[in-house]
Coordinates of C-alpha atoms in Angstrom, one line a residue:
M1 CA -0.9 9.2 -7.2
K2 CA -1.1 10.2 -10.9
I3 CA -1.2 7.5 -13.4
N4 CA 1.4 7.5 -16.3
L5 CA 0.3 4.9 -18.8
F6 CA 3.5 4.9 -20.9
T7 CA 6.2 4.2 -18.2
Y8 CA 8.6 1.3 -19.1
L9 CA 11.0 -0.4 -16.5
L10 CA 14.5 -2.0 -15.8
I11 CA 17.1 -4.6 -14.5
C12 CA 19.7 -8.3 -14.8
S13 CA 23.4 -8.5 -16.0
T14 CA 25.8 -6.1 -14.3
A15 CA 28.2 -3.9 -16.2
A16 CA 30.5 -1.4 -14.4
N17 CA 32.1 1.7 -16.0
A18 CA 35.7 1.5 -15.1
Q19 CA 35.9 5.4 -15.3
S20 CA 32.8 5.9 -13.3
P21 CA 31.6 4.9 -9.8
F22 CA 28.2 4.0 -11.4
V23 CA 27.2 0.3 -11.8
F24 CA 24.4 -0.6 -14.0
K25 CA 22.3 -3.9 -14.2
K26 CA 19.6 -5.0 -16.7
I27 CA 16.8 -7.6 -16.7
D28 CA 16.5 -9.4 -19.9
G29 CA 13.8 -12.0 -21.0
F30 CA 10.8 -9.8 -21.0
Q31 CA 9.7 -8.3 -24.3
Q32 CA 8.3 -4.7 -24.6
P33 CA 8.4 -3.8 -21.0
R34 CA 6.0 -1.0 -20.4
Q35 CA 3.9 0.8 -17.7
I36 CA 5.9 0.7 -14.5
Q37 CA 4.1 0.7 -11.1
T38 CA 5.9 0.4 -8.0
T39 CA 5.6 -0.3 -4.2
N40 CA 8.0 -0.6 -1.3
K41 CA 8.1 -4.4 -2.1
L42 CA 7.7 -4.8 -5.7
L43 CA 8.0 -3.5 -9.3
F44 CA 5.2 -4.2 -11.7
F45 CA 5.2 -3.8 -15.5
T46 CA 3.4 -5.1 -18.6
S47 CA 5.2 -7.1 -21.3
Y48 CA 4.2 -8.7 -24.5
D49 CA 5.5 -11.7 -26.5
T50 CA 2.6 -13.9 -27.9
A51 CA 0.3 -12.6 -25.3
H52 CA 0.1 -9.8 -22.8
H53 CA 1.4 -10.2 -19.4
I54 CA 1.5 -8.4 -16.1
C55 CA 4.9 -9.0 -14.4
A56 CA 6.2 -8.5 -10.9
S57 CA 9.7 -8.2 -9.7
E58 CA 11.9 -7.8 -6.6
G59 CA 14.7 -6.3 -8.7
S60 CA 16.4 -9.4 -10.0
T61 CA 16.0 -11.8 -12.9
A62 CA 15.2 -14.7 -10.5
T63 CA 12.4 -12.8 -8.8
T64 CA 10.9 -11.4 -12.0
T65 CA 7.9 -13.4 -13.2
A66 CA 4.6 -13.0 -15.2
I67 CA 1.9 -13.2 -12.5
I68 CA -1.1 -12.4 -14.7
T69 CA -1.9 -13.1 -18.3
P70 CA -5.2 -11.2 -19.0
N71 CA -7.5 -11.7 -21.9
G72 CA -6.5 -8.5 -23.7
Q73 CA -4.1 -5.5 -23.4
P74 CA -3.8 -4.3 -19.8
V75 CA -3.5 -0.7 -18.6
L76 CA -1.9 -0.8 -15.1
L77 CA -3.7 1.6 -12.8
Q78 CA -2.2 1.3 -9.3
A79 CA -0.2 -0.8 -7.1
M80 CA 0.0 -0.6 -3.2
D81 CA 1.3 -2.5 -0.3
I82 CA -1.0 -3.5 2.7
S83 CA -0.2 -5.8 5.5
S84 CA 1.4 -8.9 4.1
T85 CA 0.4 -8.6 0.6
T86 CA 0.5 -6.2 -2.3
L87 CA -2.5 -5.0 -4.5
V88 CA -2.4 -4.3 -8.2
S89 CA -5.2 -3.0 -10.4
F90 CA -5.6 -2.9 -14.2
F91 CA -8.0 -2.1 -16.9
I92 CA -8.6 -4.2 -20.1
A93 CA -9.6 -1.6 -22.8
N94 CA -11.1 -4.0 -25.5
S95 CA -13.5 -5.5 -22.9
N96 CA -14.0 -2.3 -20.8
T97 CA -13.4 -4.4 -17.6
A98 CA -11.3 -3.6 -14.5
S99 CA -10.0 -5.9 -11.7
L100 CA -8.2 -5.6 -8.4
W101 CA -5.8 -8.4 -7.5
Q102 CA -3.6 -9.3 -4.4
T103 CA -0.2 -10.7 -4.9
N104 CA 3.0 -11.8 -3.1
G105 CA 5.0 -11.4 -6.4
T106 CA 4.5 -15.0 -7.6
K107 CA 2.0 -16.6 -9.9
A108 CA 0.8 -18.9 -7.3
G109 CA 0.3 -16.3 -4.7
T110 CA -1.8 -14.0 -7.0
Q111 CA -5.6 -14.0 -7.0
K112 CA -8.4 -11.5 -7.8
I113 CA -10.3 -10.0 -5.0
A114 CA -12.7 -7.6 -6.8
D115 CA -14.0 -6.4 -10.2
L116 CA -12.7 -2.9 -9.5
G117 CA -10.2 -0.5 -11.0
I118 CA -8.4 1.9 -8.8
N119 CA -8.3 5.5 -10.1
D120 CA -6.6 7.0 -6.9
A121 CA -5.5 5.7 -3.5
V122 CA -4.1 6.2 -0.1
T123 CA -3.2 4.2 3.0
Y124 CA -5.5 5.1 5.9
N125 CA -6.5 3.5 9.2
G126 CA -4.7 0.3 8.2
K127 CA -6.5 0.0 4.9
I128 CA -6.3 1.2 1.4
Y129 CA -9.0 3.8 0.5
F130 CA -9.5 4.4 -3.2
S131 CA -11.6 5.9 -5.9
G132 CA -12.9 2.7 -7.4
I133 CA -14.5 2.2 -10.8
D134 CA -16.6 -0.9 -11.1
N135 CA -17.6 -2.6 -14.3
N136 CA -20.8 -0.7 -14.4
T137 CA -18.6 2.5 -14.8
K138 CA -19.5 3.9 -11.3
N139 CA -16.9 5.8 -9.5
D140 CA -17.2 5.7 -5.7
L141 CA -15.2 5.7 -2.5
W142 CA -14.1 2.2 -1.5
A143 CA -11.7 0.5 1.1
T144 CA -10.0 -2.8 1.2
D145 CA -7.8 -4.7 3.6
G146 CA -6.6 -6.9 0.9
T147 CA -9.2 -9.5 1.1
V148 CA -12.4 -10.3 -0.8
A149 CA -14.7 -9.9 2.2
G150 CA -12.8 -6.7 3.4
T151 CA -13.2 -4.9 0.1
V152 CA -16.4 -2.7 0.6
M153 CA -17.8 0.5 -0.7
I154 CA -17.8 3.5 1.8
K155 CA -19.7 6.1 -0.1
D156 CA -21.9 5.7 -3.1
F157 CA -21.8 8.9 -5.0
N158 CA -23.7 7.4 -8.0
I159 CA -21.4 8.9 -10.5
A160 CA -19.9 7.6 -13.8
P161 CA -16.3 8.3 -14.8
T162 CA -17.5 9.4 -18.2
T163 CA -18.9 12.5 -16.6
A164 CA -17.5 12.7 -13.1
Y165 CA -14.6 11.4 -11.0
M166 CA -12.9 11.3 -7.6
Y167 CA -9.2 12.3 -7.4
N168 CA -6.6 14.0 -5.3
M169 CA -6.9 11.5 -2.3
H170 CA -4.8 13.0 0.5
I171 CA -4.3 12.4 4.2
H172 CA -4.1 15.6 6.4
N173 CA -4.4 15.8 10.1
G174 CA -5.7 12.2 10.6
K175 CA -8.5 12.6 7.8
L176 CA -8.9 11.6 4.3
F177 CA -9.5 14.5 1.9
F178 CA -10.4 14.0 -1.7
T179 CA -12.2 16.0 -4.6
I180 CA -15.0 15.2 -6.9
T181 CA -16.2 16.9 -10.1
G182 CA -19.5 16.2 -12.0
L183 CA -22.0 16.1 -9.2
G184 CA -23.8 19.1 -10.6
T185 CA -22.1 21.8 -8.5
G186 CA -18.7 22.0 -10.1
A187 CA -15.5 20.7 -8.3
E188 CA -16.1 19.7 -4.6
L189 CA -13.7 19.1 -1.6
W190 CA -14.7 16.3 0.7
I191 CA -13.4 15.0 4.0
S192 CA -13.8 11.5 5.6
D193 CA -13.0 9.7 8.7
G194 CA -13.3 6.4 6.8
T195 CA -16.9 5.8 7.5
T196 CA -20.0 6.4 5.4
A197 CA -21.5 8.8 8.0
G198 CA -18.2 10.6 8.4
T199 CA -17.8 11.3 4.7
L200 CA -18.9 14.9 4.2
Q201 CA -18.5 17.8 1.8
V202 CA -16.4 20.8 2.8
G203 CA -18.4 23.8 1.6
I204 CA -16.3 26.4 -0.4
N205 CA -17.4 30.0 -0.7
T206 CA -15.9 31.2 -4.0
Q207 CA -17.1 34.8 -3.1
S208 CA -18.4 35.0 -6.7
G209 CA -21.4 32.7 -6.5
N210 CA -19.8 30.5 -9.2
P211 CA -18.9 27.0 -8.2
P212 CA -15.3 25.8 -8.5
K213 CA -14.4 24.3 -11.9
H214 CA -11.3 22.4 -10.8
I215 CA -9.6 21.7 -7.5
N216 CA -6.0 20.1 -7.6
S217 CA -2.7 19.7 -5.7
L218 CA -4.0 19.1 -2.2
T219 CA -0.9 19.8 0.1
S220 CA -0.3 19.6 3.7
F221 CA 1.3 22.6 5.3
G222 CA 1.3 22.5 9.1
N223 CA -2.3 22.4 10.3
N224 CA -3.7 23.8 7.0
L225 CA -4.4 22.2 3.7
L226 CA -3.3 24.3 0.6
F227 CA -4.7 23.6 -3.0
V228 CA -5.2 25.2 -6.3
L229 CA -8.8 26.0 -7.1
E230 CA -10.1 27.3 -10.4
D231 CA -13.4 29.2 -10.9
D232 CA -14.9 31.5 -13.6
T233 CA -14.1 34.7 -11.6
Y234 CA -10.6 34.4 -10.3
G235 CA -9.1 31.6 -12.5
A236 CA -6.8 29.1 -10.9
E237 CA -5.4 30.6 -7.6
L238 CA -4.0 29.4 -4.3
W239 CA -6.4 28.3 -1.6
I240 CA -6.2 27.4 2.1
S241 CA -8.3 25.3 4.3
D242 CA -8.4 24.1 8.0
G243 CA -11.0 21.4 6.9
T244 CA -14.0 23.6 7.7
T245 CA -16.2 25.7 5.4
A246 CA -15.5 28.8 7.5
G247 CA -11.8 28.2 7.3
T248 CA -11.6 27.5 3.6
Q249 CA -10.7 30.6 1.6
R250 CA -8.7 32.0 -1.3
L251 CA -5.2 32.9 -0.3
T252 CA -4.0 34.8 -3.3
D253 CA -5.0 36.4 -6.6
I254 CA -1.6 36.8 -8.3
N255 CA -3.0 37.3 -11.7
P256 CA -6.1 39.6 -10.9
G257 CA -9.3 38.9 -12.7
I258 CA -10.5 35.7 -14.5
G259 CA -6.9 34.9 -15.7
S260 CA -5.3 32.0 -13.9
S261 CA -1.9 32.4 -12.1
I262 CA -0.9 28.9 -10.7
Q263 CA 0.7 26.9 -13.4
S264 CA 2.1 23.9 -11.4
G265 CA 1.7 21.8 -8.3
L266 CA 2.9 22.5 -4.9
T267 CA 6.1 21.5 -3.3
V268 CA 7.1 21.8 0.4
M269 CA 10.6 22.9 1.4
N270 CA 12.1 24.5 4.5
G271 CA 8.8 26.0 5.8
Y272 CA 7.6 27.2 2.5
I273 CA 5.4 25.9 -0.3
Y274 CA 6.9 26.5 -3.9
F275 CA 5.0 26.7 -7.1
T276 CA 5.1 28.5 -10.4
A277 CA 2.7 31.4 -11.2
Y278 CA 1.9 33.7 -14.0
S279 CA 1.4 37.4 -13.9
T280 CA 1.3 39.9 -16.7
A281 CA 4.2 41.8 -15.2
T282 CA 6.7 38.9 -15.0
G283 CA 5.3 35.9 -16.9
V284 CA 5.7 32.5 -15.5
E285 CA 8.1 32.6 -12.5
L286 CA 9.0 30.8 -9.3
W287 CA 7.0 31.8 -6.3
K288 CA 6.8 30.7 -2.7
T289 CA 4.3 31.0 0.3
D290 CA 4.4 30.6 4.1
G291 CA 0.6 30.3 4.1
T292 CA -0.1 34.0 4.5
I293 CA -0.9 36.8 2.0
A294 CA 2.1 38.8 3.1
G295 CA 4.4 35.7 2.8
T296 CA 3.3 35.0 -0.7
K297 CA 6.0 36.3 -3.1
M298 CA 8.1 35.8 -6.2
V299 CA 11.4 34.2 -5.4
K300 CA 13.1 35.5 -8.5
D301 CA 12.4 36.9 -12.0
I302 CA 14.4 34.5 -13.9
D303 CA 13.4 35.7 -17.3
P304 CA 12.9 39.5 -17.4
S305 CA 11.8 39.3 -21.0
N306 CA 8.8 37.3 -20.1
N307 CA 9.6 34.9 -23.0
G308 CA 11.1 32.1 -21.0
G309 CA 10.3 31.2 -17.4
V310 CA 9.9 28.2 -15.0
I311 CA 8.6 24.8 -15.8
G312 CA 6.9 23.4 -12.6
I313 CA 9.1 20.2 -12.4
F314 CA 10.4 20.2 -8.9
A315 CA 12.6 18.1 -6.8
V316 CA 13.8 18.8 -3.2
H317 CA 17.6 17.8 -3.0
D318 CA 20.3 18.8 -0.7
N319 CA 18.5 21.7 0.9
H320 CA 17.6 23.1 -2.4
L321 CA 14.6 23.1 -4.8
Y322 CA 15.7 21.8 -8.3
F323 CA 13.6 22.6 -11.3
S324 CA 13.7 23.4 -15.2
A325 CA 13.8 27.1 -16.2
D326 CA 14.6 29.2 -19.3
D327 CA 16.2 32.7 -18.7
N328 CA 15.8 33.5 -22.4
V329 CA 19.6 33.1 -22.7
H330 CA 20.3 29.3 -22.2
G331 CA 17.1 27.6 -23.0
Q332 CA 15.3 25.2 -20.5
E333 CA 18.1 24.1 -18.2
L334 CA 18.7 22.8 -14.8
W335 CA 18.2 25.4 -12.0
R336 CA 18.1 25.3 -8.2
T337 CA 17.1 27.7 -5.4
D338 CA 17.5 27.9 -1.7
G339 CA 14.5 30.2 -1.5
T340 CA 16.3 33.6 -2.1
D341 CA 16.9 35.6 -5.2
A342 CA 20.7 35.4 -4.8
G343 CA 20.5 31.6 -4.3
T344 CA 18.5 30.9 -7.3
V345 CA 21.0 29.9 -10.0
M346 CA 21.5 27.8 -13.1
V347 CA 23.3 24.5 -12.3
S348 CA 24.3 23.5 -15.7
D349 CA 23.8 24.5 -19.3
I350 CA 23.5 21.0 -20.6
V351 CA 22.8 22.1 -24.2
A352 CA 24.9 25.2 -24.8
G353 CA 23.3 28.3 -26.1
T354 CA 19.5 28.8 -26.4
D355 CA 18.6 25.2 -27.1
D356 CA 16.8 23.2 -24.5
S357 CA 18.0 20.2 -22.5
N358 CA 14.5 20.0 -20.9
P359 CA 15.4 18.2 -17.5
S360 CA 12.6 16.3 -15.9
D361 CA 11.8 13.2 -13.9
F362 CA 14.0 13.9 -10.9
I363 CA 14.7 11.4 -8.1
S364 CA 17.0 12.3 -5.2
Y365 CA 18.8 9.4 -3.7
N366 CA 22.0 9.1 -1.4
G367 CA 23.3 12.5 -2.3
N368 CA 22.7 12.4 -6.0
L369 CA 20.1 13.9 -8.2
Y370 CA 19.2 11.6 -11.1
F371 CA 17.1 12.9 -14.1
G372 CA 16.4 12.7 -17.8
A373 CA 17.7 15.5 -20.1
E374 CA 17.9 15.9 -23.9
Y375 CA 21.4 16.2 -25.5
A376 CA 22.8 16.9 -29.1
G377 CA 20.2 15.0 -31.0
K378 CA 20.6 11.8 -29.1
G379 CA 17.2 12.0 -27.4
T380 CA 16.8 12.0 -23.6
Q381 CA 19.7 10.7 -21.8
L382 CA 20.2 9.7 -18.2
Y383 CA 22.0 12.4 -16.2
V384 CA 23.1 12.9 -12.5
A385 CA 23.9 16.0 -10.4
M386 CA 26.7 14.7 -8.1
K387 CA 27.4 15.6 -4.4
D388 CA 30.1 17.9 -5.8
N389 CA 27.5 19.8 -7.9
S390 CA 28.9 18.4 -11.2
V391 CA 26.4 17.4 -13.8
K392 CA 27.1 14.6 -16.4
P393 CA 25.5 11.8 -18.4
I394 CA 26.0 8.3 -17.2
Y395 CA 25.5 4.9 -19.2
P396 CA 26.5 1.3 -19.0
A397 CA 30.1 0.9 -20.0
S398 CA 29.3 -1.7 -22.7
L399 CA 26.9 0.8 -24.4
V400 CA 29.3 3.9 -24.3
N401 CA 29.2 4.2 -28.1
S402 CA 25.3 3.4 -28.3
P403 CA 23.0 6.4 -28.1
L404 CA 20.2 6.1 -25.7
L405 CA 17.2 6.2 -28.1
G406 CA 14.6 6.2 -25.4
F407 CA 14.4 7.1 -21.7
D408 CA 11.2 7.0 -19.6
K409 CA 10.2 8.0 -16.2
F410 CA 12.1 7.2 -12.9
K411 CA 9.9 5.4 -10.4
P412 CA 10.3 5.5 -6.7
F413 CA 11.6 2.0 -6.3
I414 CA 15.1 1.7 -4.7
K415 CA 16.5 -1.7 -3.8
D416 CA 19.9 -2.7 -2.7
G417 CA 21.1 0.8 -3.5
Y418 CA 19.9 0.8 -7.1
V419 CA 17.6 3.4 -8.6
Y420 CA 15.4 2.0 -11.4
F421 CA 14.7 3.6 -14.8
A422 CA 13.7 2.4 -18.4
A423 CA 15.7 2.8 -21.6
R424 CA 16.2 1.7 -25.1
Y425 CA 19.8 1.9 -26.5
S426 CA 20.7 1.7 -30.2
T427 CA 22.0 -1.9 -29.9
G428 CA 19.0 -3.4 -28.2
T429 CA 15.4 -3.4 -27.5
D430 CA 13.5 -1.7 -24.7
S431 CA 15.0 -3.0 -21.4
L432 CA 14.7 -2.5 -17.7
W433 CA 17.6 -0.9 -16.0
A434 CA 18.9 0.1 -12.7
V435 CA 21.9 2.3 -11.6
K436 CA 23.9 2.4 -8.4
D437 CA 26.6 4.9 -7.2
T438 CA 29.2 2.7 -5.6
T439 CA 30.9 5.8 -3.8
G440 CA 27.8 6.5 -1.8
A441 CA 27.7 3.1 -0.1
A442 CA 29.1 4.2 3.2
S443 CA 27.4 7.6 3.3
V444 CA 24.0 6.4 4.2
A445 CA 25.4 4.2 7.1
A446 CA 27.3 7.2 8.3
T447 CA 24.4 9.5 8.5
D448 CA 22.9 7.6 11.4
K449 CA 25.7 8.7 13.8
A450 CA 25.5 12.4 13.0
V451 CA 21.9 13.0 14.4
D452 CA 21.2 14.0 18.1
L453 CA 17.7 13.0 18.2
L454 CA 15.1 11.9 20.8
I455 CA 11.6 10.4 20.1
Y456 CA 9.1 10.5 23.1
P457 CA 7.0 9.1 24.5
N458 CA 7.8 5.6 23.3
P459 CA 5.5 3.7 23.5
A460 CA 3.1 6.3 22.2
N461 CA -0.7 6.7 22.1
H462 CA -2.2 9.7 20.2
N463 CA 1.0 11.4 19.2
F464 CA 4.8 11.5 19.7
T465 CA 7.5 14.2 19.6
I466 CA 10.7 14.4 17.8
K467 CA 13.3 16.7 19.4
T468 CA 16.7 17.4 18.2
S469 CA 19.6 19.8 18.8
T470 CA 21.0 19.1 15.3
P471 CA 20.5 22.3 13.1
F472 CA 18.7 21.4 9.8
K473 CA 17.0 23.0 6.9
T474 CA 15.0 20.1 5.4
G475 CA 13.6 17.4 7.6
S476 CA 11.0 14.6 7.3
V477 CA 9.8 11.5 9.2
T478 CA 8.3 8.4 7.7
L479 CA 6.5 5.6 9.7
T480 CA 6.5 2.1 8.1
D481 CA 4.8 -0.9 9.6
A482 CA 6.2 -4.3 10.0
T483 CA 5.5 -5.3 6.3
G484 CA 7.4 -2.2 5.0
S485 CA 4.3 -0.2 4.1
V486 CA 4.5 3.5 4.6
V487 CA 1.6 4.6 7.0
K488 CA 2.6 8.2 7.4
T489 CA 5.0 10.9 6.1
E490 CA 5.4 14.4 7.6
I491 CA 7.6 17.4 7.0
L492 CA 9.7 18.5 10.0
Y493 CA 10.0 22.3 10.4
N494 CA 11.1 22.7 14.1
N495 CA 13.8 21.2 16.3
E496 CA 10.9 20.0 18.5
Q497 CA 7.8 18.9 16.6
T498 CA 4.8 16.7 17.7
I499 CA 3.4 14.2 15.2
S500 CA -0.2 13.1 15.3
L501 CA -0.9 9.2 15.2
Q502 CA -4.5 9.6 14.6
G503 CA -5.8 6.9 12.3
I504 CA -2.7 4.7 12.8
A505 CA -3.4 1.2 14.2
P506 CA -1.5 0.0 17.4
G507 CA 1.8 -2.1 16.7
M508 CA 5.4 -1.7 16.1
Y509 CA 6.6 0.8 13.6
M510 CA 10.0 2.1 12.2
A511 CA 10.4 5.9 12.2
D512 CA 12.9 6.9 9.5
I513 CA 14.0 10.5 10.1
W514 CA 16.0 12.6 7.7
L515 CA 17.6 15.9 8.8
D516 CA 19.2 17.3 5.5
E517 CA 21.6 14.4 4.6
R518 CA 21.6 12.9 8.1
R519 CA 19.5 9.9 8.9
K520 CA 18.2 8.3 12.1
T521 CA 15.9 5.2 12.3
Q522 CA 14.2 4.0 15.5
K523 CA 11.6 1.6 16.5
L524 CA 8.3 3.3 17.7
L525 CA 5.6 1.3 19.7
I526 CA 2.1 2.6 19.3
Q527 CA -0.4 1.4 21.7

């Protein structure tokens, strides 16, 4: 998870727009809210009155409180759920110290468990594995079960974050993958089974003798791992790995020679990975791959003049990939694709003419796509692409004549049907907000009845199979434990697909399965 240090937040009194199905709520009482971090259970943010605070919230004024008042200005690093508690990590710049805390969202239920900052983290084998930075500025592989005694170093790399760091932590085929730079051999790909002895480097043959400079965007794709690797011979290109040295190789060289082609991260949809890539012939355009050389191709030349192109801000929504693109006629606007040339179209020219609306920060929920876009000198506004494909700005009814002066990132925190964002309107200070589409309340419940689906075996041991006769284009399954923590998410490609349970502890889990807009939830016992 990448850290955004300038994200705000939202939520308390409700205002309904009589001419809109959207209901807003706002949380007052906390000055200068900043730096949202979220989990499935809690929202975290920083605030400042006469002192700096770290606050936690469950989405209402009554459940929002300052849980920590550190001695200095905090930088929120990471927040994650584990078992019956939640972890939050922050850094204090003026004292150059970091710490890791566990909390239940109340001040009394909050305590420090280690003098560590979390740089990047994943849930694996019932614990949180993370790139930990201690107060001696060492960056190593750590794991925690949420207790003081259960927070231990797994691998000592003896590296300092000023010259080297760990990042790109990713679970793939039951193993933990991550990358390291600064050990003296360029960027390195590592694999771990969660033990010291089982934490090993995956050798990479760049075929040029030059070590990789950067490795980014680790993405699971079937049994393979795709990523972007940059070296001094081929630039940044697409690579593929099966987790072994022999099975790790460059997949493409879209922009031949030292020049880089890959311009964005990787996004999976309907059996393909999408990304933006540069070539001298077409400029920056939308590409896709099925994991083979022959199956790696440009989707559409959106700007034949090579002056515009695609910005790699992607969201999968309604069986389409949404993104920002400039065709050199309309400016940077909202586009979508079904993966074909003919199916790649502009959704809306939000700012007419060649000026840009720069859509970004997409979140898909309950049939709507929420995002931020600039409009007519009013700064970045909150927009929604509706189920009927219409696109419009939305705002609290009481603030209809008050321009939105500041809009910050959506965060993946949804509670009671509300989606959270941060904003500052001209009539007030920075506030925490949430929005709910009241017309969609019944649609989620209805989806459960539309899926013909079987999970077997149940109870399961090493794996289980999802089988459906329901046709679908986009599918996924998410397993959550009894505390609501996500332990596994996997993309579904086939009507019958086997899911590995390697690294998941025995217990009762909830399988949340989405097939396009249809949903099925079912208990799964893992023995």
